[in-house]
PDB file of C-alpha atoms and ligand atoms in Angstrom:
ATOM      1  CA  UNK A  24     -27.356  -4.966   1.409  1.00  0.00           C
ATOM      2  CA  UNK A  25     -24.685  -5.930   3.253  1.00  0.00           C
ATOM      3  CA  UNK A  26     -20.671  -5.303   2.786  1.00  0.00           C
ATOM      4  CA  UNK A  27     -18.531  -7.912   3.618  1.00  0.00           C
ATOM      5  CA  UNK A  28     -15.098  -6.415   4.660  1.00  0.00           C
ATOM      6  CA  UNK A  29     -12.005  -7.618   2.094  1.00  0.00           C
ATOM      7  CA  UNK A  30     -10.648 -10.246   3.285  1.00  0.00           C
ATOM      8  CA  UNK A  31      -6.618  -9.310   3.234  1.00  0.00           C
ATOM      9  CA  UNK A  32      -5.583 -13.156   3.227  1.00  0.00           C
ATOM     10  CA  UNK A  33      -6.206 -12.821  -0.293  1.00  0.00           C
ATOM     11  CA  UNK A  34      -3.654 -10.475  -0.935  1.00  0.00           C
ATOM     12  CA  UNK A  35      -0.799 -11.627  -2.333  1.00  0.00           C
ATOM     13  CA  UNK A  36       2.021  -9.516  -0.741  1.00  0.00           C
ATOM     14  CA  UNK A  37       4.948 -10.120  -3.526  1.00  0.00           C
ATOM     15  CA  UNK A  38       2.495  -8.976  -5.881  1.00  0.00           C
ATOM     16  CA  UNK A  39       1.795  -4.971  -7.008  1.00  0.00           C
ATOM     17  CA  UNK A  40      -1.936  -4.275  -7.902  1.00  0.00           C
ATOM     18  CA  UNK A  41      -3.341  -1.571  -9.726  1.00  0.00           C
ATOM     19  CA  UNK A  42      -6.619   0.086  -8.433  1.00  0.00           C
ATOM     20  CA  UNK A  43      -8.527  -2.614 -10.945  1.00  0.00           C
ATOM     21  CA  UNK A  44      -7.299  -5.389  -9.599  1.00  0.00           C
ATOM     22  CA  UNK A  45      -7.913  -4.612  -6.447  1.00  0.00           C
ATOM     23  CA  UNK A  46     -11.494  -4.011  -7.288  1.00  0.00           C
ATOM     24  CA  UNK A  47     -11.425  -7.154  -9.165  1.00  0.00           C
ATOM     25  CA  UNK A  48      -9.944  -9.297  -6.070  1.00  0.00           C
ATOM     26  CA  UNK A  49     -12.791  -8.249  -3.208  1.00  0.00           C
ATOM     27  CA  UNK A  50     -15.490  -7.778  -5.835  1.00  0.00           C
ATOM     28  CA  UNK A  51     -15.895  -4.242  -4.712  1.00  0.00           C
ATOM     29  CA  UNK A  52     -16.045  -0.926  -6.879  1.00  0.00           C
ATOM     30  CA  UNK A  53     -12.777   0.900  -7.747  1.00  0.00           C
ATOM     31  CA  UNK A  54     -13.923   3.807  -6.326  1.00  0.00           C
ATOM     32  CA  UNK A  55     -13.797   2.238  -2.627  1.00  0.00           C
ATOM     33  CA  UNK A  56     -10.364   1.449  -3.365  1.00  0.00           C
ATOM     34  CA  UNK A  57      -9.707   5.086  -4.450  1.00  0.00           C
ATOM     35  CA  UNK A  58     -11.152   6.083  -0.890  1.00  0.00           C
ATOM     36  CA  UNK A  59      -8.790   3.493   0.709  1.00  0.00           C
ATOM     37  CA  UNK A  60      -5.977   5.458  -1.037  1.00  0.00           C
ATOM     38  CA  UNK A  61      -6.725   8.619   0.032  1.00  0.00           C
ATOM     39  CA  UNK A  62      -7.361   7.510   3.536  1.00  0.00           C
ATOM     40  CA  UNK A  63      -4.090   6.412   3.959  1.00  0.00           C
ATOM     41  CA  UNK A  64      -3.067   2.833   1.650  1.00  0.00           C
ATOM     42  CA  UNK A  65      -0.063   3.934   0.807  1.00  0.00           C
ATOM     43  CA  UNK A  66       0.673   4.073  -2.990  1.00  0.00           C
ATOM     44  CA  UNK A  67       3.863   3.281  -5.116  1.00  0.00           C
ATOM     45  CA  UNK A  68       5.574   6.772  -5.708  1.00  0.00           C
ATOM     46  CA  UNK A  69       3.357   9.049  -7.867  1.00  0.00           C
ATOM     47  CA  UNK A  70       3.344   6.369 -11.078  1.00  0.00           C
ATOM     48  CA  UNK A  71       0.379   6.483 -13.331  1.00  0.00           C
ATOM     49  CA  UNK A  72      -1.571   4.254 -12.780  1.00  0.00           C
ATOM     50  CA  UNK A  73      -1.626   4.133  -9.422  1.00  0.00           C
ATOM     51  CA  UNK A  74       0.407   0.582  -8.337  1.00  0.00           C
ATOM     52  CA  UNK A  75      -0.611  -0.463  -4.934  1.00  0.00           C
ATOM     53  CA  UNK A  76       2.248  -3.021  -3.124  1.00  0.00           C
ATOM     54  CA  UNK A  77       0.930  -6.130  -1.917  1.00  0.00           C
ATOM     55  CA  UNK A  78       2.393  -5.959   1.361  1.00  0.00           C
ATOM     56  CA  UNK A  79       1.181  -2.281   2.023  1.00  0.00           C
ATOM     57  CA  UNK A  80      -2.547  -3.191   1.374  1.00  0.00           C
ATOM     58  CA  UNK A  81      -2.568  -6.518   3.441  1.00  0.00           C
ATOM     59  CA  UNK A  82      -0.794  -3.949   6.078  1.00  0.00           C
ATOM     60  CA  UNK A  83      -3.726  -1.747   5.589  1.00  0.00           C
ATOM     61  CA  UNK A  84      -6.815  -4.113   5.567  1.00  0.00           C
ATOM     62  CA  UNK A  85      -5.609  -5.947   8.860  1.00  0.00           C
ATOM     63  CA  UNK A  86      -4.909  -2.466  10.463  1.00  0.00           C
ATOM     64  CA  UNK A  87      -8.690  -1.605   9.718  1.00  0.00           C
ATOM     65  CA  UNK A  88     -10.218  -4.464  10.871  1.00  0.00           C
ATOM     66  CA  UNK A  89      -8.527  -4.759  13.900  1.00  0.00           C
ATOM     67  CA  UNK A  90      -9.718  -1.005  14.559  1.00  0.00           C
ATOM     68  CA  UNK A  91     -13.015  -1.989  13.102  1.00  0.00           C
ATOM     69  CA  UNK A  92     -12.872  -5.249  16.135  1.00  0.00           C
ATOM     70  CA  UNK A  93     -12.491  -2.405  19.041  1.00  0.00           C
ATOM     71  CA  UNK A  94     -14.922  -4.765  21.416  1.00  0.00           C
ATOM     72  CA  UNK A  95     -18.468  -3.041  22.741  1.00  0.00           C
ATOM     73  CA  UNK A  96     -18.546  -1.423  26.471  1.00  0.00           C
ATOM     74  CA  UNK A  97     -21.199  -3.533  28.446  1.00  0.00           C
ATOM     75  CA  UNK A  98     -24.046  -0.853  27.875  1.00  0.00           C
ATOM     76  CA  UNK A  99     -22.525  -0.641  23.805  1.00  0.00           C
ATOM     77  CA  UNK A 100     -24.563  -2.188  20.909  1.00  0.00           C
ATOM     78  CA  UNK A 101     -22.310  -2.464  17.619  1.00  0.00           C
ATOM     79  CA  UNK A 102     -23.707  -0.453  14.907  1.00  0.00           C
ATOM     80  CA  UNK A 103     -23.672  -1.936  11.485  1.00  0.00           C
ATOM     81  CA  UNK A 104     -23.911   1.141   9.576  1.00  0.00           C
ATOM     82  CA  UNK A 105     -21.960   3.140  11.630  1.00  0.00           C
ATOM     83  CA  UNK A 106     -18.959   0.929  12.082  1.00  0.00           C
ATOM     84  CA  UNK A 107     -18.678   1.297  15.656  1.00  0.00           C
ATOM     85  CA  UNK A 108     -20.111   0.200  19.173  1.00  0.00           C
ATOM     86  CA  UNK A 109     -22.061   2.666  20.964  1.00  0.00           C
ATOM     87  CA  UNK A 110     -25.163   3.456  23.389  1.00  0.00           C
ATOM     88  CA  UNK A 111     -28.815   2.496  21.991  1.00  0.00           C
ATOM     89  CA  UNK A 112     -30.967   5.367  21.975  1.00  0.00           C
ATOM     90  CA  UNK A 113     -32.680   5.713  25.004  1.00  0.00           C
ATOM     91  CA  UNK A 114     -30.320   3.564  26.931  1.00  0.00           C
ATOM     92  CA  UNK A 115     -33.143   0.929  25.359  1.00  0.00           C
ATOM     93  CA  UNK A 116     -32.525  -2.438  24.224  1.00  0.00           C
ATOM     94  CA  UNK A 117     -34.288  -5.804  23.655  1.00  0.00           C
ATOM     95  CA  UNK A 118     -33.042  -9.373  24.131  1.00  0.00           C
ATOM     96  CA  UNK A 119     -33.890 -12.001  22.323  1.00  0.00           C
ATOM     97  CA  UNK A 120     -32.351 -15.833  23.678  1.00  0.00           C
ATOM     98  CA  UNK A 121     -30.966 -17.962  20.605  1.00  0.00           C
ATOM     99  CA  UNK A 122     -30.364 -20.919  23.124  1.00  0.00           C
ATOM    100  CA  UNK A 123     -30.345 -20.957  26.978  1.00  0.00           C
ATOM    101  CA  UNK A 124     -27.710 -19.187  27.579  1.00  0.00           C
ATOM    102  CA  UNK A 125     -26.800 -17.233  24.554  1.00  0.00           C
ATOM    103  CA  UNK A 126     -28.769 -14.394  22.677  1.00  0.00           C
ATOM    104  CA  UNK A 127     -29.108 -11.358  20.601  1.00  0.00           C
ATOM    105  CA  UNK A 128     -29.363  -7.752  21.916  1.00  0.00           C
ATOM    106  CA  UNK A 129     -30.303  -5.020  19.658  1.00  0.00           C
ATOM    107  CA  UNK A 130     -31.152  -1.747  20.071  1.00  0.00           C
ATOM    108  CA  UNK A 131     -31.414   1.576  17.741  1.00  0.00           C
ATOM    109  CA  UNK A 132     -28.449   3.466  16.747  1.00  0.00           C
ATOM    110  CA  UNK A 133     -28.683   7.160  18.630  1.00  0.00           C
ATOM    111  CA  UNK A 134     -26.949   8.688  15.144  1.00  0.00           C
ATOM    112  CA  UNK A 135     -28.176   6.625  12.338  1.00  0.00           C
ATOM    113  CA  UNK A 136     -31.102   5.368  13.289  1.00  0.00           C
ATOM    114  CA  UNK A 137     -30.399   1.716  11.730  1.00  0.00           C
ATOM    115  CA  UNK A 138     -30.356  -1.103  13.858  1.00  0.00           C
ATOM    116  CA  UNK A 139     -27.852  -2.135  16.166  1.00  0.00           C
ATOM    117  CA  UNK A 140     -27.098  -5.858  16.994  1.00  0.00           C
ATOM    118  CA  UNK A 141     -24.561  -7.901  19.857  1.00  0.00           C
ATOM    119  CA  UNK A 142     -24.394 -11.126  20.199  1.00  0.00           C
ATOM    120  CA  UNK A 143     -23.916 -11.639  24.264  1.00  0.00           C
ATOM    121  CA  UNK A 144     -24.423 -14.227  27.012  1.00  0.00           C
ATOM    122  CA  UNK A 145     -27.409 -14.715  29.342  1.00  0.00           C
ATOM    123  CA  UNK A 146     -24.218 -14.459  31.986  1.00  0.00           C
ATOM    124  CA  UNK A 147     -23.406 -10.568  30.575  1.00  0.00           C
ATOM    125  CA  UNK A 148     -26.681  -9.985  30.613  1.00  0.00           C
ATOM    126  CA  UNK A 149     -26.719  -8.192  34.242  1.00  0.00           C
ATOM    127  CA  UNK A 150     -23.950  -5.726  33.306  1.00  0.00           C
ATOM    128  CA  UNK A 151     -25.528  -4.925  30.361  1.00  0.00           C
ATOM    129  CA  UNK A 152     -28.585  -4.182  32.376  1.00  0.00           C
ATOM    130  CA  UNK A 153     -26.917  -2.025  34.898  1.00  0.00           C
ATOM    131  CA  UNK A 154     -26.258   0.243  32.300  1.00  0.00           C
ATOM    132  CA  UNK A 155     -29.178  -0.375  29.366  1.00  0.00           C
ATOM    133  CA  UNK A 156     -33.188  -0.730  30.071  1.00  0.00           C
ATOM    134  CA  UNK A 157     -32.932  -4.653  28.526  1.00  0.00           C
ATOM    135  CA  UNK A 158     -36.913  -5.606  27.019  1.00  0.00           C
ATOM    136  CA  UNK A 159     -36.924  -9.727  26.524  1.00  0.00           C
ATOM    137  CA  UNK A 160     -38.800 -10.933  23.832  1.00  0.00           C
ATOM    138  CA  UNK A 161     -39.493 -14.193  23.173  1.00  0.00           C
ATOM    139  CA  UNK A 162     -37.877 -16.044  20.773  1.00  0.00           C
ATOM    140  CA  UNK A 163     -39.928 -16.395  17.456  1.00  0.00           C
ATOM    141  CA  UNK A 164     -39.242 -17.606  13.701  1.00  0.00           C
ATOM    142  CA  UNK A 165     -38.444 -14.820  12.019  1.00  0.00           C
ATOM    143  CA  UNK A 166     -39.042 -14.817   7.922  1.00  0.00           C
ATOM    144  CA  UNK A 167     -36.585 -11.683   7.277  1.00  0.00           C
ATOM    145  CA  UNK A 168     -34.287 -13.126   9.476  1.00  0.00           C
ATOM    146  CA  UNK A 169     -30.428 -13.057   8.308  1.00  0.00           C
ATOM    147  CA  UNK A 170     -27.094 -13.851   9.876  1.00  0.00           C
ATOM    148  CA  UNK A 171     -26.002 -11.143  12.059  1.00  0.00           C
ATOM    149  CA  UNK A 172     -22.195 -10.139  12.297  1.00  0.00           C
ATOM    150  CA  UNK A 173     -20.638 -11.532  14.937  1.00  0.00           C
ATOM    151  CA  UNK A 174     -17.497  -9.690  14.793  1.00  0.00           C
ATOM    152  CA  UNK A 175     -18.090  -8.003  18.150  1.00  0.00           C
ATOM    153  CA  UNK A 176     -19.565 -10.961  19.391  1.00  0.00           C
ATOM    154  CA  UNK A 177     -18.242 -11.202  22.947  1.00  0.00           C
ATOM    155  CA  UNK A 178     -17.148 -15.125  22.157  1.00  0.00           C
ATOM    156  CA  UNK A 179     -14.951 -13.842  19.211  1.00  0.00           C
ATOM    157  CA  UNK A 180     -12.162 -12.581  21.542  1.00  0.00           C
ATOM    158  CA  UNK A 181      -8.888 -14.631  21.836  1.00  0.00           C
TER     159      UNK A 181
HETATM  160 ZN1   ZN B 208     -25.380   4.012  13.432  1.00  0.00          ZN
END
């Protein structure tokens, strides 16, 4: 199960929305929205039921993902779960090549066990080793196999 993150070019920012139609807008449960409010979307006065401002959660949801983009450290491994880049456990990591010169690293998450994937360049690859014990495996046709995130993929900057 994977989240996708709310996308906050569908927020209309002339618009007010209640908690529901939030919910109803990113297909997610009100009750995420509810912990959105309380960690900080800012809400129109105390009004019941709680009217959100267009502008303030387009504000929010580009404020989070840009905190959510903060780009992995050459021996870092982004962890899905966890929401953040950090060291495999171990300082361990495998390599897998998708093409010549471009491939997945993924390693174990030191907190939450889960997996931890980065897309990165064969060219990277030497700084990553510097700091990470790097295992290549050869590249095989996996059945389970989904589309990683590539948000912290080191060709999404600029
Ligand atoms: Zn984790």
């Amino acid at each position: 199960m994977r989240k996708r993150r709310p996308n906050h070019r569908l927020v209309k920012i002339h618009r007010n929305y209640a908690v529901e139609d939030v919910a109803r807008l990113f297909g997610i449960h009100k009750n995420t929205v509810r912990a959105w409010v309380k960690a900080g979307l800012p809400i129109c006065d105390s009004r019941r039921p709680i009217l959100i401002l267009g502008r303030d959660l387009a504000t929010y949801l580009k404020d989070r993902r840009a905190k959510n983009k903060r780009p992995c450290q050459a021996g870092e491994i982004y962890c899905v779960r966890c929401h953040e880049p950090k060291r495999p456990a171990g300082k361990m990591a495998e390599y897998q090549p998708i093409t010549a010169t471009l491939g997945n690293l993924t390693g174990i998450c030191p907190d939450c066990e889960g997996m931890m994937y980065r897309r990165t360049s064969k060219t990277k690859l030497a700084a990553i080793q510097a700091e990470l014990e790097v295992a290549f495996v050869e590249r095989e046709r996996q059945v389970n196999e989904s589309p990683q995130p590539t948000v912290n993929s080191d060709f999404a900057k600029g």
